Coordinates of C-alpha atoms in Angstrom, one line a residue:
X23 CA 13.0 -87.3 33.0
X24 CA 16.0 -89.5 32.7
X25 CA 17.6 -91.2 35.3
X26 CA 21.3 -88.9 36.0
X27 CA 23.9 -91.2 35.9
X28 CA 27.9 -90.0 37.2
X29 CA 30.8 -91.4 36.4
X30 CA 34.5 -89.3 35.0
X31 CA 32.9 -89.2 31.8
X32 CA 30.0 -86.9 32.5
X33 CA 29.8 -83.5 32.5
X34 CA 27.4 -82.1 35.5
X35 CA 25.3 -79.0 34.3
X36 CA 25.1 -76.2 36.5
X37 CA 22.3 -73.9 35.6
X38 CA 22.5 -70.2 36.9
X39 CA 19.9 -68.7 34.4
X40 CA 17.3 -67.9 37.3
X41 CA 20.9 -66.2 39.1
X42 CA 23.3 -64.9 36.9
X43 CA 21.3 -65.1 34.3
X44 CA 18.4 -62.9 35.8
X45 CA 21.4 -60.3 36.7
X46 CA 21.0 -59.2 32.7
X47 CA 19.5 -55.9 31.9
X48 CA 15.7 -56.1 32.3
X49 CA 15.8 -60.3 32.7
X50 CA 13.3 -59.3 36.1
X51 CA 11.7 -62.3 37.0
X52 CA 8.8 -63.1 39.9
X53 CA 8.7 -65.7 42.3
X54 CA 6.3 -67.6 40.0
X55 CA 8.2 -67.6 36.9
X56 CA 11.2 -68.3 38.1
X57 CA 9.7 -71.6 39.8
X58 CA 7.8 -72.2 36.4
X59 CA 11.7 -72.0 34.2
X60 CA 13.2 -74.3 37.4
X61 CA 10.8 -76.7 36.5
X62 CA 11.6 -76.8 33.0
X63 CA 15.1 -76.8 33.5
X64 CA 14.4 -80.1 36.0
X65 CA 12.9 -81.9 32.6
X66 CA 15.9 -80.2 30.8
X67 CA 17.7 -82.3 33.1
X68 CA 20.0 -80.1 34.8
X69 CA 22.1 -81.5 37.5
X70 CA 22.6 -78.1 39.5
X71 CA 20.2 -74.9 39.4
X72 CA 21.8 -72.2 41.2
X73 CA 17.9 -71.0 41.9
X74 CA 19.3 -67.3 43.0
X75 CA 21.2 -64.6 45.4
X76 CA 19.1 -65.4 48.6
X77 CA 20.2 -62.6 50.9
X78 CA 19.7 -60.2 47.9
X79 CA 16.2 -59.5 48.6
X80 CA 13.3 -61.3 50.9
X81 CA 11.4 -62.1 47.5
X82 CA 14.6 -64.0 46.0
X83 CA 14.5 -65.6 49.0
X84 CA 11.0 -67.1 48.8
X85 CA 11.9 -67.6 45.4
X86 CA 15.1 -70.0 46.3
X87 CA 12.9 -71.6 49.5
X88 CA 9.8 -72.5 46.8
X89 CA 12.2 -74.0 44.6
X90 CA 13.6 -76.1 46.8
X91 CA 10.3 -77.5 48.6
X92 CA 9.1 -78.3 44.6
X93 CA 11.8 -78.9 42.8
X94 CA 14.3 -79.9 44.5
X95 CA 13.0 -83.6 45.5
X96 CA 15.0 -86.5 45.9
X97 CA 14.9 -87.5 41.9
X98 CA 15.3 -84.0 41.0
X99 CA 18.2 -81.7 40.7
X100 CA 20.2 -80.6 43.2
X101 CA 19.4 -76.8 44.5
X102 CA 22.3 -74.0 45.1
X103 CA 21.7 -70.5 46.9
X104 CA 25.2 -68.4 46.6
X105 CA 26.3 -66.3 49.1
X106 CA 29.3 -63.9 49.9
X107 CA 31.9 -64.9 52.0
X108 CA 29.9 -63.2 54.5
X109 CA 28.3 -65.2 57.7
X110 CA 24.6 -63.8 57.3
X111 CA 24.8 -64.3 53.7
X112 CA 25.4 -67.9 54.0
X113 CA 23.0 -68.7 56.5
X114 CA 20.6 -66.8 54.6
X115 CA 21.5 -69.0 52.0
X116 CA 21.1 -72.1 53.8
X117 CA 17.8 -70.7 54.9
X118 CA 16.7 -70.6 51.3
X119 CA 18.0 -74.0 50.2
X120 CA 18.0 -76.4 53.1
X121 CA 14.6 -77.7 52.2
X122 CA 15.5 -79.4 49.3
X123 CA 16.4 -82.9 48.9
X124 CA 20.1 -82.0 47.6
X125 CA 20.8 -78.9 48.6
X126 CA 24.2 -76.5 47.9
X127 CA 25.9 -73.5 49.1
X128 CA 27.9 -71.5 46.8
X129 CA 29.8 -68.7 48.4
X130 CA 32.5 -66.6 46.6
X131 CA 35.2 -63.9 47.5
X132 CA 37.1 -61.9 44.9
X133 CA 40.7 -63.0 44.5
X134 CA 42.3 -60.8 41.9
X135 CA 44.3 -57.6 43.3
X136 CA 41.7 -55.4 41.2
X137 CA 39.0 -57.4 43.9
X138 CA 40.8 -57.5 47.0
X139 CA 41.2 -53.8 46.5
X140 CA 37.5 -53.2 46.2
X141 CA 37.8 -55.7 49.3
X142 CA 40.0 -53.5 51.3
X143 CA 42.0 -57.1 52.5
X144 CA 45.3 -58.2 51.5
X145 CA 45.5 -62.0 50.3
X146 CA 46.3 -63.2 53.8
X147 CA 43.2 -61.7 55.0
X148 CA 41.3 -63.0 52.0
X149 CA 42.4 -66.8 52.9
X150 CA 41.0 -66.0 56.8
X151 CA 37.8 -65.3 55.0
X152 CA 37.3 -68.5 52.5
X153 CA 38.4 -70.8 55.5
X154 CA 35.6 -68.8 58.0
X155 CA 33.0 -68.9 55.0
X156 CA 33.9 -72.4 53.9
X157 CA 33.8 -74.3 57.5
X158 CA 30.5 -71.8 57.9
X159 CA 28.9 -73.5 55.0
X160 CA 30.0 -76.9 55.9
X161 CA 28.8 -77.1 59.1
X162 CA 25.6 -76.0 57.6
X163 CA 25.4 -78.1 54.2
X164 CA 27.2 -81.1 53.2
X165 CA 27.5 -80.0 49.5
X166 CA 29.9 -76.6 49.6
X167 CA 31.2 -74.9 46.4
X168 CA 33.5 -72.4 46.4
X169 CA 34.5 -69.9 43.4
X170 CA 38.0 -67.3 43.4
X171 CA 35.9 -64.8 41.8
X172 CA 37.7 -63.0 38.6
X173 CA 40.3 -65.8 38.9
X174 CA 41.1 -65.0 35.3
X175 CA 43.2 -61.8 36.7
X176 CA 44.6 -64.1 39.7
X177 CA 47.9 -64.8 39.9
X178 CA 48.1 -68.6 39.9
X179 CA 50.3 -69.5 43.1
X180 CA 47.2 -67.6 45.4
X181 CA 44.7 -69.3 43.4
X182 CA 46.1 -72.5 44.2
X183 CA 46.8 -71.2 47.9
X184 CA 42.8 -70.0 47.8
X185 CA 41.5 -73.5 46.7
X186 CA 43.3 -75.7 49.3
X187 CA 41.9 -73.7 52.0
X188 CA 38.7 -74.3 50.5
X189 CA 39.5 -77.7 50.1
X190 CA 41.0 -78.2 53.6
X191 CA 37.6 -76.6 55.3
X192 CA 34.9 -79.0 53.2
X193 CA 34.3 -77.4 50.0
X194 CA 32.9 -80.2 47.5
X195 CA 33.4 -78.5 44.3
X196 CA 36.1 -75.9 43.3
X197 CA 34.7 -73.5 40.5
X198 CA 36.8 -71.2 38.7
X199 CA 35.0 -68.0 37.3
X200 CA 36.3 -66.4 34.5
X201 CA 34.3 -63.1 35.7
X202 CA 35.1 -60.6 33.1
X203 CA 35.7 -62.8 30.1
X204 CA 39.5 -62.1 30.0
X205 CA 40.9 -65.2 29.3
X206 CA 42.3 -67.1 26.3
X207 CA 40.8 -70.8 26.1
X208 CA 44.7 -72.3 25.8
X209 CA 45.9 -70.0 28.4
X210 CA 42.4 -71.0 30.9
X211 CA 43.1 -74.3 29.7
X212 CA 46.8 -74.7 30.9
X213 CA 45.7 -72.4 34.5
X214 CA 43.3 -75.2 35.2
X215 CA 45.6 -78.1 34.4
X216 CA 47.4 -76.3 37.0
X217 CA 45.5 -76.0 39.6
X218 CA 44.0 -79.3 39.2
X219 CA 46.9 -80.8 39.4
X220 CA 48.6 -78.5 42.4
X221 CA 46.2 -78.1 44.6
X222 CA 46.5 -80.5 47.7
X223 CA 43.6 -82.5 48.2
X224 CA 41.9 -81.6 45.2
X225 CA 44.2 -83.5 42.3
X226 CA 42.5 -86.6 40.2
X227 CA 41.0 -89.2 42.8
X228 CA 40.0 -87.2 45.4
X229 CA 36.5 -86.7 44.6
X230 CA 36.7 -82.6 44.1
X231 CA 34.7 -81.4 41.3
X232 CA 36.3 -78.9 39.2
X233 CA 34.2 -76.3 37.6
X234 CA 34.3 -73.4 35.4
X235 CA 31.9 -70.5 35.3
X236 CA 33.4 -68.4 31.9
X237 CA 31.8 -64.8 30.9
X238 CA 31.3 -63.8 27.0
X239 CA 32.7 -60.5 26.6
X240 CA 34.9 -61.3 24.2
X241 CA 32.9 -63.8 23.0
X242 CA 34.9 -66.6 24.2
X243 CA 32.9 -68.2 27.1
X244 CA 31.8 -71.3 24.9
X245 CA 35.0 -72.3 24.3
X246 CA 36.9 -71.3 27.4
X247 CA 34.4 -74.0 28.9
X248 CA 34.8 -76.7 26.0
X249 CA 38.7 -75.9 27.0
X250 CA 38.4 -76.8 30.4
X251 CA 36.6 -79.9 29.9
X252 CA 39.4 -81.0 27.9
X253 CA 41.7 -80.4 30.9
X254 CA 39.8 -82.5 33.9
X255 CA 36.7 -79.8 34.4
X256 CA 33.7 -81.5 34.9
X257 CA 31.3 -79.1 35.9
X258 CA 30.1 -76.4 33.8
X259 CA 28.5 -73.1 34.9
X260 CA 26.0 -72.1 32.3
X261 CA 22.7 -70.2 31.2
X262 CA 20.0 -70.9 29.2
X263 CA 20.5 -68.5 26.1
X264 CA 23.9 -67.6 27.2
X265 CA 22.2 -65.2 29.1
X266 CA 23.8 -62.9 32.1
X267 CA 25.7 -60.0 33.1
X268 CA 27.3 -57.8 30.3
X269 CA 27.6 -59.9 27.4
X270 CA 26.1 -63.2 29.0
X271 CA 27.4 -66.8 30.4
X272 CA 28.3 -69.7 28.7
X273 CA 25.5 -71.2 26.6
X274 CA 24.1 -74.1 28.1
X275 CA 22.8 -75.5 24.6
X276 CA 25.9 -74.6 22.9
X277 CA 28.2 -76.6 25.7
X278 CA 25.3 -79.5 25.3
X279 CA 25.6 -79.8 21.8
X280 CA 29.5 -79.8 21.4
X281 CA 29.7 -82.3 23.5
X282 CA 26.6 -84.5 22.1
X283 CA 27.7 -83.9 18.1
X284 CA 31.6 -84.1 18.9
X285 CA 31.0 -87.6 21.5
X286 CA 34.8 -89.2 19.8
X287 CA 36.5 -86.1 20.8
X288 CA 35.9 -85.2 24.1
X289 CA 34.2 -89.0 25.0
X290 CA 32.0 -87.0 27.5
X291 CA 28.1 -87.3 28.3
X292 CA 25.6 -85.0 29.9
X293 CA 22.2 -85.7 32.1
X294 CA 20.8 -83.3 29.8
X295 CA 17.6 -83.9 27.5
X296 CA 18.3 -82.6 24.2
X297 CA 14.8 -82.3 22.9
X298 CA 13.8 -80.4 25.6
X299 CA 16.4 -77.2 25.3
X300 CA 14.3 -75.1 22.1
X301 CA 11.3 -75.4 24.8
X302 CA 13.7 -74.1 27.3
X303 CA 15.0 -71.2 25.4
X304 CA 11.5 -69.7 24.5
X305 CA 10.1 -70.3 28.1
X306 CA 13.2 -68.1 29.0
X307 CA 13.2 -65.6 26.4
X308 CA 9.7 -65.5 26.9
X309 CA 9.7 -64.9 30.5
X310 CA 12.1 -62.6 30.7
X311 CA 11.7 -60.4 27.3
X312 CA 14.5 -60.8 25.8
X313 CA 14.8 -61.9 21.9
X314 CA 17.3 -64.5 20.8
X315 CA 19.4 -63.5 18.0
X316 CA 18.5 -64.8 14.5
X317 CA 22.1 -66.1 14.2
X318 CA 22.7 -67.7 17.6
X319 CA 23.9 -70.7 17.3
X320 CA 21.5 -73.9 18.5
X321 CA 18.2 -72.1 19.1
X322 CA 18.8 -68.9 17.0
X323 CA 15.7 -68.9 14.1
X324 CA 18.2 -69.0 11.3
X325 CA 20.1 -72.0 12.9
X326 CA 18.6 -74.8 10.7
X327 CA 17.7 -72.3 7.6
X328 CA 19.7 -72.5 4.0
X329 CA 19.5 -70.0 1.8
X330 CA 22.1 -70.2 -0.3
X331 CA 21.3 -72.4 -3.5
X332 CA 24.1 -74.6 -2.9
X333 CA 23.5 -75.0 0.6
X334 CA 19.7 -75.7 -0.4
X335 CA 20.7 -78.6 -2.8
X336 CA 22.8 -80.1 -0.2
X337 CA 20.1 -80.6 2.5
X338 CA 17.7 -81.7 0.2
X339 CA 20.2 -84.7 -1.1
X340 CA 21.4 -85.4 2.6
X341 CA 20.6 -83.1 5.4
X342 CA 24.2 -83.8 6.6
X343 CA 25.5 -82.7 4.1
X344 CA 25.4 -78.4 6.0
X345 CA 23.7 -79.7 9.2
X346 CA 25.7 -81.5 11.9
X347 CA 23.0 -82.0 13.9
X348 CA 19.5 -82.4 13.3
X349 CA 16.5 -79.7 14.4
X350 CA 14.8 -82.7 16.1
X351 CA 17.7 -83.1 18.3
X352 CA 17.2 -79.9 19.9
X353 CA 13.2 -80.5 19.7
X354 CA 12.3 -78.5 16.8
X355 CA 9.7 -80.9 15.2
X356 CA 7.2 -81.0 12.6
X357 CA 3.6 -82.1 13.8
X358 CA 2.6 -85.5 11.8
X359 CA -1.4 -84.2 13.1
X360 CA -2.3 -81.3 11.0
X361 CA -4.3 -79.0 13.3
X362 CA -7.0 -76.6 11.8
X363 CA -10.3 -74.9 11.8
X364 CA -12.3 -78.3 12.5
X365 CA -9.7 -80.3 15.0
X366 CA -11.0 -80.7 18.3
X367 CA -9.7 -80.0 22.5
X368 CA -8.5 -83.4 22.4
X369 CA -6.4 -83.2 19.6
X370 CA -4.6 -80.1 20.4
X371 CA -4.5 -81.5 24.2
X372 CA -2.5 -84.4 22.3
X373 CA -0.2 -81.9 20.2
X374 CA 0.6 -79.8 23.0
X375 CA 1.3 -82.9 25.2
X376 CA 3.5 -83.9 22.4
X377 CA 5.5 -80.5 22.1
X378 CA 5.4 -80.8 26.0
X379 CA 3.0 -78.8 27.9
X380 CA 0.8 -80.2 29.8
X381 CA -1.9 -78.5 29.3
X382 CA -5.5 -79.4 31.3
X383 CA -8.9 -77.7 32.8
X384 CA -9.3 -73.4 32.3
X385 CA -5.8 -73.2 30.9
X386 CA -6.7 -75.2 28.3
X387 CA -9.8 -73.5 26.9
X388 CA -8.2 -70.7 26.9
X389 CA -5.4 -71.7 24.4
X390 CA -8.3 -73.7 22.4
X391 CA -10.4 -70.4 22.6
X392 CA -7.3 -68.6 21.1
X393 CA -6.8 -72.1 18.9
X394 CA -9.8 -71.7 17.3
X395 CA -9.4 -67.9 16.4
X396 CA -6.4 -68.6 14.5
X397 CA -7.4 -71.4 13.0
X398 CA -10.3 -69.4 11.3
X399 CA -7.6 -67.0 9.8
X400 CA -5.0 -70.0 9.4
X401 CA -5.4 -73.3 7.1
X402 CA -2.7 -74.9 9.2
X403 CA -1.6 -73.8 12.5
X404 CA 2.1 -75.0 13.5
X405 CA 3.8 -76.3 16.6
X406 CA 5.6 -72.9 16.6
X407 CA 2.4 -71.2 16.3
X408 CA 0.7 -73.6 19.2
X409 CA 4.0 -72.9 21.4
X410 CA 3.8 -68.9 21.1
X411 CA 0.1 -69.4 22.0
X412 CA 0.9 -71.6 25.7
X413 CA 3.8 -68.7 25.7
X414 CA 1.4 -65.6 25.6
X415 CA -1.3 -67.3 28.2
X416 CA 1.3 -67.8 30.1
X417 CA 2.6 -64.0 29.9
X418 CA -0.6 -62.9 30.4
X419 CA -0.6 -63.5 34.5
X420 CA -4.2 -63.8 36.2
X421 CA -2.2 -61.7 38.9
X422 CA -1.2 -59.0 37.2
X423 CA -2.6 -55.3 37.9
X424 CA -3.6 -54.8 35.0
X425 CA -5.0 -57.1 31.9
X426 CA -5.9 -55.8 28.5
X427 CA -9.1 -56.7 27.3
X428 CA -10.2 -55.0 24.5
X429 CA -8.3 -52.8 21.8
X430 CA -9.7 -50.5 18.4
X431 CA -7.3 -49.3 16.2
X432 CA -8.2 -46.3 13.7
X433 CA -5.2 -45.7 11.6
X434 CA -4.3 -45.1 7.8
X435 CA -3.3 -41.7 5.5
X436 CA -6.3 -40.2 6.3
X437 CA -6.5 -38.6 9.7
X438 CA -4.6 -39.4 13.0
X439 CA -4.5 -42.9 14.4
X440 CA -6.7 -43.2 17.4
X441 CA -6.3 -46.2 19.7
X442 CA -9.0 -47.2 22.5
X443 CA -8.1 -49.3 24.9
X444 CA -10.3 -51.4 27.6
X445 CA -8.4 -52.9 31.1
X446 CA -9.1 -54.2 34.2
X447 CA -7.2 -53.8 37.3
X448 CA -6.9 -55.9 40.4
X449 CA -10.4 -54.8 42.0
X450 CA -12.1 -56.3 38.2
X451 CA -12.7 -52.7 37.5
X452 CA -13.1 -51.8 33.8
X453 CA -11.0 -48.9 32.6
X454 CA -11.2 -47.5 29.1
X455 CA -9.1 -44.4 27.1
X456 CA -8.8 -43.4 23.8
X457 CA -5.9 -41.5 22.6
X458 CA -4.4 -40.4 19.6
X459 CA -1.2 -41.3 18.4
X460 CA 2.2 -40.9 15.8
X461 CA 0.7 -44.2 14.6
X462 CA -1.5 -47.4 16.0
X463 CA 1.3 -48.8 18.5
X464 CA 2.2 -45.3 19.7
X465 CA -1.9 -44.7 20.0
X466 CA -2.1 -47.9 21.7
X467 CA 0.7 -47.1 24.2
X468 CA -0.9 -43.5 24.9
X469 CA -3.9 -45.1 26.3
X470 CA -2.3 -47.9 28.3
X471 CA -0.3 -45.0 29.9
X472 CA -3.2 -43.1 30.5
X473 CA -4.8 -46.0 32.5
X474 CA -1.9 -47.0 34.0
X475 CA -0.2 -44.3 35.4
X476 CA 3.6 -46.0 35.9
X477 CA 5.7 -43.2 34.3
X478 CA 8.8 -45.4 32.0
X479 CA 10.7 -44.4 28.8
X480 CA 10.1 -47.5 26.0
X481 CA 13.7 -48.7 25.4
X482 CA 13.9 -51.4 23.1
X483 CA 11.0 -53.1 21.0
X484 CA 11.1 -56.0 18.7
X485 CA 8.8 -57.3 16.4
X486 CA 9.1 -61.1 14.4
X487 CA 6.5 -63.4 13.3
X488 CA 6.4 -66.9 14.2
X489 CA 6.2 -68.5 10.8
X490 CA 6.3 -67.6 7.2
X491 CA 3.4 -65.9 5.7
X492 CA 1.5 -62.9 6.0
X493 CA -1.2 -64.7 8.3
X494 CA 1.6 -65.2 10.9
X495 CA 1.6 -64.6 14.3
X496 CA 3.3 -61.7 15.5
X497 CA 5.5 -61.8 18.8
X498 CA 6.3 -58.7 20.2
X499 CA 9.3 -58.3 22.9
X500 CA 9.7 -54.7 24.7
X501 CA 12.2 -53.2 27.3
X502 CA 11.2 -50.6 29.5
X503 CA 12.9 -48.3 32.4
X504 CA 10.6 -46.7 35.2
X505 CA 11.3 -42.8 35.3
X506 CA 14.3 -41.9 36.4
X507 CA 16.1 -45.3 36.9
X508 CA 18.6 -47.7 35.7
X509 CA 16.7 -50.9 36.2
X510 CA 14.6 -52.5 33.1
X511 CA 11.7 -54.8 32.6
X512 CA 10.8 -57.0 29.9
X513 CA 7.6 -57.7 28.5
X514 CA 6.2 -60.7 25.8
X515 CA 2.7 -60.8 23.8
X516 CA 1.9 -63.1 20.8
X517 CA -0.9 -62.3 18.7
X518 CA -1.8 -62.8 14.8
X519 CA -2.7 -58.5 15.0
X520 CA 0.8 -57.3 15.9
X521 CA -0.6 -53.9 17.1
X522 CA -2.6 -56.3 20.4
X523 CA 0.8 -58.4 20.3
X524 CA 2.8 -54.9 20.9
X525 CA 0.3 -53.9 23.8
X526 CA -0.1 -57.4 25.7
X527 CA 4.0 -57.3 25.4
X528 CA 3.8 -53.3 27.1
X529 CA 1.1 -54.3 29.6
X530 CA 3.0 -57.4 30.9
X531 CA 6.7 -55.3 31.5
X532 CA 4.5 -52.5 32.8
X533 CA 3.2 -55.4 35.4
X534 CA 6.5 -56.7 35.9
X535 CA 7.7 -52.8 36.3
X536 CA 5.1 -52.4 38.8
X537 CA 5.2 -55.3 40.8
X538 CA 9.2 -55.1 41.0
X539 CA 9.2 -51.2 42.5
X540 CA 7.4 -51.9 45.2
X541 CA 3.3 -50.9 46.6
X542 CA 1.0 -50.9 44.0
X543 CA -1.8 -49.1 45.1
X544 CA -5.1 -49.0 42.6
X545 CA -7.4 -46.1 43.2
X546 CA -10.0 -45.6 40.1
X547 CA -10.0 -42.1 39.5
X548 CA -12.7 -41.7 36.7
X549 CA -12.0 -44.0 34.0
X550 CA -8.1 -43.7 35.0
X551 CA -6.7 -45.6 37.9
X552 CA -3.8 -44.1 39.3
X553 CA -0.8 -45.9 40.1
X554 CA 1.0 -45.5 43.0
X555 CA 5.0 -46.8 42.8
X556 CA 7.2 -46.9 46.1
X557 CA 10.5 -47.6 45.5

């Protein structure tokens, strides 16, 4: 990793993916995944990862503490826990961040009349409570931010009013949340001037950070953020994938990549490792089960494809001729060591060392076990194909409560598909069920419910392959909802047989599902272990 570097020309990344980003729909994460992504966004080279809500829940909690014991060290980022503008949600915050080298608390109170109404305060009563929360924070933590939440729909002479209380109490960095995407960028760019400029104690010089923290729903967030920098801002709040509440965050690549392609506009830098971010995105999508879309821009699958003939004979006379930037940048890469049937553990320790995974001991005979399968069905196997296999080991959780370990498939015009399916649960107990299906996935699923007994309703499942061909391999995101509630889970499996791909991707949200709801209690019953959820 890079040595960070600060000056008035760089842009510090804030990274709430493993907050506001795990707020999204079925993003569910565990302790362990979310330390794995808050590793990878340390190589990334994030200056800030918000690491989560600590007082939300004892397990976010241990999450934020782990993070900052192992990530948070004295060359690594700095580590933030938000809280309310309440006094046990900032010491719980504290709690779960003061063990890092750098730590940070965030705390927030709604400042828009639409907020202080949900509040019950008037706006005096709402400055009483940043000043307590502020000087609360400080005397706990020399780093203090403070956000106006949905200061989009504030009036500007309170905002300013809101920030030099914060200002006068400690606060560090002033962040200002556009929290339901309302804003225009030259209308957010012009309110920020503003306050930058009006609110005592915090104008050019003092040594305030400005920050902005912009939502997508009308699919403005990007350049709300690119607006702000223009203006003084020089912290940005953003997510991996764009990911988070409603119709996401700002998109950390997107942000990343303005400013590295467009360097004689805004004359700004970032900390930020730009070959690292396609290894980021998967890790997260991965993790958290949710597909990017072919067209996003950066780390979408169509982002470096032509199609169009003219666009075709452009790239191959001078790439930059339709591409501003190149897929190398971002760390898409084409392996120089072709890998097949007859390469060996050291070689693909080498490639996957290359693409970045360190890879060592058990963890990597498995992927060379799984290597070697594909490579018997594939001439060539690809760094895409190598990254979705260090993906699905990774899915696939030794922990878990369940692991798949055999599958049949009977299907075709002539009868009704029958799958079998063979587990184990926690205990090492083998459980296997056979049943019949609409077809081999919906067989497939029948017997994993069977076994494990977790009633949910199958929202949302996506199927792509990996590369071209028809000996691709198949990755398989899913969505589920336990019965009767609002909460989802996401699951990921990679496999060259799309039908074991759709089940690893079912058994890992079913896991996730599980483990999130509460007691898990295993009790073989036959072949079919029963499974007990308390919310």
């Amino acid at each position: 990793m890079a040595t960070r570097t600060y000056d008035e020309h760089t842009v510090i990344i804030f990274d709430t993916t493993l907050r506001d980003g795990e707020q999204s729909p079925g993003a569910t994460l565990s302790s362990a995944e979310k330390l794995e992504i808050a590793r990878q966004l340390s190589v990334l080279g994030v200056d800030v990862i918000e690491a989560g809500f600590p007082a939300a829940s004892p397990d976010d909690l241990r999450a934020v503490q782990r993070i900052a014991r192992e990530v948070g060290t004295p060359d690594g980022p700095t580590v933030a826990g938000l809280a309310r503008a309440v006094e046990s949600d900032i010491r719980t915050a504290w709690e779960g961040v003061g063990q890092a080298a750098k730590p940070r608390i965030h705390t927030f109170l709604g400042t828009s009349p639409s907020h202080l109404a949900m509040l019950r305060i008037d706006k005096a009563e709402g400055l009483q409570r940043i000043r307590r929360a502020v000087a609360l924070a400080k005397s706990l933590c020399a780093d203090v931010e403070f956000s106006p939440m949905d200061a989009g729909r504030t009036d500007t002479e309170y905002l300013v009013s809101a920030c030099a209380v914060a200002v006068e109490c400690g606060a560090t960095t002033l962040n200002i949340p556009d929290t339901v995407g309302y804003v225009m960028p030259t209308e957010w760019a012009d309110t920020l001037e503003m306050l930058i400029n009006e609110t005592p104690g915090a104008g050019p010089g003092s040594g305030v950070i400005w920050s902005v923290h912009c939502h997508n729903d009308l699919g403005l967030a990007t350049a709300n953020t690119l607006a702000g920098l223009r203006r003084g801002v020089r912290q940005v709040e953003v997510t991996i994938n764009g990911i988070g509440e409603r119709a996401g965050n700002t998109s950390l690549e997107e942000v990343v990549m303005a400013i590295h392609t467009r360097k004689s506009f805004y004359d700004l830098r970032t900390n930020i490792d730009s070959t690292q971010i396609m290894k980021t995105s998967r890790m997260v999508r991965n993790y958290m089960g949710m597909p990017v879309q072919p067209n996003k821009a950066i780390v979408g699958a169509n982002a470096f494809a032509h199609e169009s003939g003219i666009h075709q004979d452009g790239v191959l006379k001078n790439a930059a001729t339709f591409e501003i930037m190149t897929p190398e940048t971002i760390g898409l890469t084409q392996s120089k060591l072709v890998l097949g049937k007859h390469s060996g553990r050291h070689a693909l320790r080498v490639r996957l060392s290359e693409l970045g995974y360190d890879v060592d001991g058990d963890e990597l005979m498995d992927v060379f076990r799984r290597f070697k399968t594909l490579a018997d069905m594939k001439k060539t196997v690809t760094d895409a194909d190598l990254e979705a296999l260090v993906a699905d080991e990774a899915a696939q959780k030794p922990e878990d409560y369940f692991r798949l370990v055999d599958i049949q498939v009977v299907c075709g015009t002539m009868g009704m598909p029958t799958a079998t399916v063979k587990m184990l649960n926690q205990r090492g107990e083998e459980l296997i069920v056979a049943a019949v299906g609409t077809g081999p996935v919906d067989a497939s699923y029948r017997a994993v419910d069977e076994i494990i007994q977790a009633p949910s309703a199958l929202l949302e499942f996506n199927v792509h392959s990996v590369t071209e061909g028809i000996d691709a391999l198949g990755e398989v995101t899913v969505r589920i909802a336990p019965a009767g509630s609002s909460r989802t889970f996401g699951g990921y499996g990679a496999d060259s047989d799309i039908v074991v791909s759709s089940v690893k991707a079912y058994v890992a949200a079913l896991n996730r599902m599980i483990a999130s709801m509460g007691s898990a209690e295993v009790a073989p019953e036959g072949d079919v272990a029963m499974v007990g959820l308390s919310a």
